[in-house]
Amino acid sequence: MEKITGSKVIGVATPRIDGPAKVTGAATYSSDHHFPHMLYAWPVSATIAHGAVTSLDTAAAEKMTGVVAVYHRGNLGPLYRVPPAEGFNLIVDERRPPFEDDVVRYYGQYVAVVVAQTVEQARAAADRVKVSYSKRDPQLSKQLLATAGSTEKPKESSKRGDVAGAVKSSAVKVDETYTTPVETHNPIELHASVAVYDGQGYTLYETSQAVVNHRNVMAAMLGVAPEQVKVVTQFLGSGFGGKLWPWPHSALAAACARNLKRPVKLVVSRQMMFQNVGHRPATQQRIVLGADAKGKLTAIQQDFANHTSLLDDYQEDCGEATPFLYSTPNLRVTGVLARRTVGTPTAMRGPGAVPGLFALESAMDELAVKLNIDPVQLRLMNEPTIDESLNLPFSSRHLKECLTTGAQKFGWERRTAAVGSMKRDGLTLGWGVAACSWLAARADAEASVELRQDGSARVACATQDIGGGTYTVIAQLVSHTTGIPVDRVEVVLGDSSLPPGPISGGSWVTATVTPAVLEAAQKATKALLLAAVKSPGSPFMGKQQDALEFADGAVRLKGQSQSAIPMGDIMRAAKIKGVSGQAKSTGTFGDAHPKFSFHSYGAQFAEVTWQPEIARLRVSRIVTVIDAGRMLNPRPARNQIEGALMMGVGMALLEETLYDSRVGNPLNNNLADYIVAVHADTPQIDVTFLDYPDYELNALGARGVGEIGLAGIAAAITGAVYHATGKRVRDLPVRIEDLLEPARTRTA
Ligand code: MOS
């Protein structure tokens, strides 16, 4: 692939161009949209987890002040299912449209919706809708792996050699089961829909990580052509995967707007976000490792399970990283679903790999302890030279350097292996390490770039900025190609009517948009050269086009900087307002015949402090080294990793959605009781990017960050907890009770 090396803007730490709009409140988030005659919708949520609605009494609600309508299964009007599809353009996790039948499959499922003049009126009236149910027992058992009586059969996703035979003859074995709990996405921006219907088409202001997909799904659900739906998401207060695919409230808002011919706003409450908009499912994983006495892996077996809802098949692919992370002749990965009375789960930052690597990397730590080998050393000696599952070379893999650089920065050589043997300031220290990995990919993308008479550029793409810096990186790409300063590049995203762009998911936006934006910018400069030689009035009129070049925002004779004429002067002379270029690039994702194994890698080093006298555990220090290709903008990239590491502290020690087993409802459904890591939990964080370009993926060698920082970190922390306390915690999150005598067991 073509390589681009030098640049004045690529790789330069650039502040977010959307930062000022965000911090001054000028940025319009989806629920900030207001329209004349707008109404407010508030859903009525089921108060059982399993059963059926037997009657709905809306009379009292309908009589309340301000109430305009109460919709339910009997009067909402048509909503259709989304046809099954491949790719990333027609995805919905909860396939059943709201109110499709009277069956209740999870606590909080919407059974009616009230529309009123104000949000307070709608909410008050929703409380007065009387719903009667026939009830069945919730199903929430945490035993997820298939047992003797299970109906679901595990599916094999990767296999080589003979695992059972190799394990039997291994000198050293680890055979343990690990669990991760339900985790709920808690972006600070609530999910919201503001639906506008003009009698012909819909404009939907949504909290979406994928405006093109959202448009297609809503068109299918509403039964109209995609051209009749426009989805807008200018800014996102994050999403973590929870806003990738449309959820039922979005269809409800659109249907209400359709029925009433007035704009309708529906903001999902924090409580509802624990029920109706996805979560990372609970996982249970058995890992079996076999090794020879020196520590060379002979076998890896991973059998994972995750819960899903009664209707939808969401798989948390815990085996994502297992087949290629280490060299071993024998390997087998299986996965199985367990149906529970919960809302449909969905992707959450690093889906699959994050819980998967908690288990695999915990088991590697346990193996290192059994072998009495340093855990960094154990990983170094099991480094593969190729992806042994695909039998393909890695596009670019520097995991060993991540480990050695991280070890050096952390001071790992001072580690003494014995449990509780390290002290500082009266605290017991624990040091742990884990490797991490996340996929690298490119999806399809289109972009258009316009160069304008006023000396500025405009670039448009129907992707969106989840907060990670997409606006800025796209401005940098245009600036790199044209020489127009970053602050003169207008970046237009978050509108499904723009040239189709990627989902803000998989950490692949940067890699995906890079080729299309670079080429569109190139084409725009070529269009300007054409105008320069063909326009009467242009100083270059009549010259050969290939005698000219575009550099630093100006047209000039090749190599002759003194001949440069700013692009605005040429356009003014030619009486042209602007010239544009469009480009389309195809992705690597789902390639049937890949030539390379594309992944990012990293090493996580964590230090905990432990005070047994008062059972106080803190994560005090994290050193992370990331190999994720070339960093186009190291500033937001560092923020992504830092944020992910904080989420990892939460994953290891705090986060868990708890259900009442009798009612089936999430109990800690608010930010007071669902604990996420905050500033007070922040350790010292040191992030290093190795910055090796991956030119097999795109001309700039960019892969992308966002998810990889959350991979491995929980295992590094629980490894550190073991080192400090001698307690091996295999069920997240680590609780104080786990560290007291006697240790409890949690899987019931
Ligand atoms: Mo990410 S879970 O692909 O939004």
XYZ file of N, CA and C in Angstrom, residues 41-138:
294
model
N -42.816 12.881 25.109
C -43.288 11.510 25.320
C -42.583 10.898 26.524
N -43.332 10.100 27.267
C -42.743 9.344 28.393
C -43.299 7.921 28.350
N -42.423 6.942 28.230
C -42.907 5.563 28.146
C -43.430 5.041 29.487
N -44.334 4.082 29.378
C -44.788 3.309 30.536
C -44.006 1.999 30.500
N -43.329 1.692 31.602
C -42.441 0.530 31.628
C -43.071 -0.614 32.406
N -42.897 -1.810 31.908
C -43.436 -2.984 32.595
C -42.799 -3.124 33.968
N -43.595 -3.529 34.930
C -43.071 -3.728 36.284
C -42.937 -5.216 36.623
N -42.961 -6.023 35.577
C -42.609 -7.445 35.740
C -41.513 -7.753 34.718
N -40.810 -8.877 34.933
C -39.724 -9.213 34.014
C -40.140 -10.273 33.002
N -41.241 -10.967 33.293
C -41.599 -12.102 32.441
C -43.091 -12.337 32.604
N -43.801 -12.444 31.484
C -45.234 -12.681 31.565
C -45.933 -12.005 30.410
N -47.112 -11.435 30.692
C -47.876 -10.790 29.626
C -48.727 -9.677 30.209
N -49.014 -8.690 29.370
C -49.958 -7.639 29.738
C -51.353 -8.206 29.536
N -52.186 -8.161 30.571
C -53.549 -8.672 30.413
C -54.551 -7.541 30.227
N -54.264 -6.360 30.768
C -55.125 -5.205 30.472
C -54.377 -3.910 30.744
N -54.794 -2.882 30.013
C -54.196 -1.552 30.152
C -55.349 -0.582 30.372
N -55.314 0.164 31.452
C -56.363 1.150 31.703
C -55.746 2.542 31.598
N -56.092 3.253 30.524
C -55.481 4.549 30.257
C -56.412 5.713 30.588
N -57.608 5.394 31.080
C -58.642 6.434 31.236
C -58.167 7.578 32.140
N -57.615 7.239 33.294
C -57.197 8.284 34.232
C -56.084 9.133 33.631
N -55.153 8.478 32.967
C -54.022 9.200 32.363
C -54.519 10.157 31.286
N -55.452 9.693 30.489
C -55.940 10.516 29.373
C -56.628 11.784 29.848
N -57.192 11.740 31.050
C -57.916 12.911 31.569
C -56.982 13.937 32.197
N -55.720 13.597 32.338
C -54.820 14.510 33.051
C -54.438 15.723 32.201
N -54.155 16.800 32.914
C -53.822 18.069 32.255
C -52.657 17.900 31.292
N -52.817 18.411 30.104
C -51.717 18.451 29.139
C -51.551 17.194 28.314
N -52.257 16.130 28.683
C -52.060 14.870 27.961
C -52.732 14.943 26.593
N -51.990 14.593 25.574
C -52.486 14.653 24.194
C -52.868 13.262 23.698
N -52.093 12.269 24.063
C -52.390 10.907 23.607
C -51.712 9.900 24.511
N -52.336 8.728 24.596
C -51.693 7.585 25.246
C -51.705 6.458 24.221
N -50.530 6.047 23.800
C -50.435 4.994 22.786
C -50.028 3.674 23.424
N -50.531 2.605 22.821
C -50.219 1.253 23.268
C -50.400 0.344 22.076
N -50.372 -0.961 22.338
C -50.446 -1.929 21.243
C -51.690 -1.737 20.379
N -52.761 -1.274 20.989
C -54.019 -1.162 20.254
C -54.115 0.040 19.321
N -53.282 1.068 19.521
C -53.510 2.291 18.735
C -52.243 2.990 18.245
N -51.092 2.371 18.390
C -49.860 3.061 17.977
C -49.748 3.168 16.458
N -50.355 2.216 15.752
C -50.165 2.181 14.298
C -48.975 1.316 13.953
N -48.744 1.118 12.643
C -47.767 0.097 12.243
C -46.313 0.442 12.564
N -45.621 -0.549 13.072
C -44.157 -0.549 13.151
C -43.736 -1.951 12.706
N -42.714 -2.018 11.863
C -42.332 -3.285 11.255
C -41.009 -3.782 11.802
N -40.780 -5.068 11.616
C -39.471 -5.628 11.963
C -38.448 -5.255 10.885
N -37.210 -5.208 11.290
C -36.119 -4.895 10.370
C -35.641 -6.208 9.767
N -35.565 -6.303 8.435
C -35.127 -7.587 7.865
C -33.687 -7.899 8.247
N -33.364 -9.191 8.397
C -31.983 -9.565 8.695
C -31.070 -9.083 7.568
N -29.867 -8.640 7.893
C -28.957 -8.122 6.868
C -27.529 -8.346 7.296
N -26.618 -8.292 6.342
C -25.196 -8.390 6.636
C -24.598 -6.990 6.661
N -23.388 -6.882 7.164
C -22.714 -5.582 7.166
C -23.175 -4.709 8.320
N -22.971 -3.410 8.168
C -23.227 -2.481 9.270
C -24.246 -1.419 8.903
N -25.166 -1.766 7.979
C -26.098 -0.742 7.507
C -27.540 -1.002 7.877
N -27.801 -2.114 8.530
C -29.195 -2.402 8.895
C -29.196 -3.271 10.163
N -28.603 -2.718 11.191
C -28.457 -3.491 12.425
C -29.357 -2.943 13.511
N -30.036 -3.837 14.189
C -30.776 -3.478 15.391
C -30.635 -4.659 16.339
N -30.342 -4.394 17.601
C -30.149 -5.508 18.537
C -31.485 -6.049 19.033
N -32.406 -5.132 19.391
C -33.729 -5.577 19.848
C -34.656 -5.529 18.636
N -34.853 -6.696 18.032
C -35.507 -6.778 16.741
C -37.018 -6.521 16.828
N -37.602 -6.857 17.955
C -39.047 -6.695 18.099
C -39.377 -5.208 18.229
N -40.227 -4.670 17.334
C -40.627 -3.272 17.508
C -41.456 -3.126 18.777
N -41.451 -1.948 19.394
C -42.229 -1.780 20.626
C -43.715 -2.088 20.405
N -44.320 -2.701 21.403
C -45.764 -3.017 21.441
C -46.161 -4.101 20.425
N -45.226 -4.855 19.874
C -45.583 -5.820 18.835
C -46.527 -6.899 19.352
N -46.325 -7.313 20.597
C -47.228 -8.294 21.198
C -47.402 -7.923 22.668
N -48.174 -8.743 23.385
C -48.435 -8.433 24.793
C -47.459 -9.131 25.737
N -46.501 -9.826 25.174
C -45.572 -10.585 26.008
C -44.540 -9.633 26.621
N -44.274 -9.822 27.901
C -43.225 -9.045 28.569
C -42.024 -9.960 28.758
N -40.880 -9.535 28.243
C -39.690 -10.390 28.251
C -38.576 -9.857 29.133
N -38.726 -8.624 29.612
C -37.744 -8.079 30.566
C -38.385 -6.946 31.346
N -37.843 -6.721 32.523
C -38.352 -5.664 33.380
C -38.091 -4.311 32.720
N -39.119 -3.489 32.661
C -38.950 -2.161 32.085
C -39.338 -2.068 30.621
N -39.638 -3.211 30.005
C -40.073 -3.190 28.602
C -41.221 -2.197 28.448
N -41.183 -1.391 27.386
C -42.236 -0.396 27.188
C -43.549 -1.089 26.822
N -44.623 -0.688 27.517
C -45.936 -1.264 27.209
C -46.926 -0.186 26.769
N -46.574 1.075 26.939
C -47.414 2.189 26.485
C -46.538 3.433 26.479
N -47.050 4.512 25.887
C -46.306 5.768 25.915
C -47.309 6.918 25.986
N -47.006 7.873 26.850
C -47.877 9.039 27.016
C -47.235 10.232 26.320
N -48.043 11.004 25.594
C -47.550 12.222 24.957
C -48.320 13.396 25.556
N -47.566 14.416 25.993
C -48.212 15.553 26.655
C -47.489 16.849 26.295
N -48.055 17.944 26.769
C -47.495 19.271 26.459
C -46.131 19.488 27.118
N -45.964 18.935 28.312
C -44.679 19.082 28.996
C -44.187 17.700 29.426
N -42.894 17.636 29.698
C -42.328 16.350 30.101
C -42.867 15.938 31.475
N -43.116 16.918 32.345
C -43.628 16.590 33.678
C -45.037 15.998 33.591
N -45.854 16.586 32.698
C -47.211 16.062 32.520
C -47.166 14.638 31.945
N -46.285 14.433 30.985
C -46.194 13.106 30.368
C -45.768 12.072 31.402
N -44.797 12.435 32.229
C -44.283 11.496 33.222
C -45.342 11.188 34.282
N -46.017 12.236 34.728
C -47.053 12.032 35.752
C -48.171 11.144 35.210
N -48.543 11.365 33.961
C -49.627 10.562 33.379
C -49.173 9.122 33.144
N -47.908 8.951 32.777
C -47.396 7.583 32.574
C -47.528 6.780 33.868
N -47.322 7.461 35.011
C -47.463 6.793 36.311
C -48.910 6.372 36.576
N -49.864 7.019 35.916
C -51.285 6.720 36.171
C -51.863 5.676 35.218
N -51.082 5.238 34.249
C -51.567 4.156 33.373
C -51.539 2.860 34.189
N -52.722 2.211 34.261
C -52.803 0.994 35.079
C -52.604 -0.232 34.201
N -51.604 -1.016 34.536
C -51.298 -2.193 33.728
C -51.485 -3.433 34.588
N -52.226 -4.413 34.066
C -52.350 -5.702 34.762
C -51.569 -6.747 33.976
N -51.018 -7.683 34.735
C -50.141 -8.675 34.106
C -50.506 -10.084 34.545
N -50.175 -11.039 33.698
C -50.017 -12.414 34.186
C -48.517 -12.622 34.307
N -48.103 -13.173 35.423
C -46.676 -13.180 35.748
C -46.052 -14.555 35.658
N -44.839 -14.588 35.146
C -44.011 -15.795 35.257
C -42.742 -15.412 36.015
N -41.983 -16.412 36.414
C -40.776 -16.122 37.193
C -39.679 -15.544 36.296
N -38.948 -14.554 36.807
C -37.777 -14.084 36.061
C -36.742 -15.206 35.957
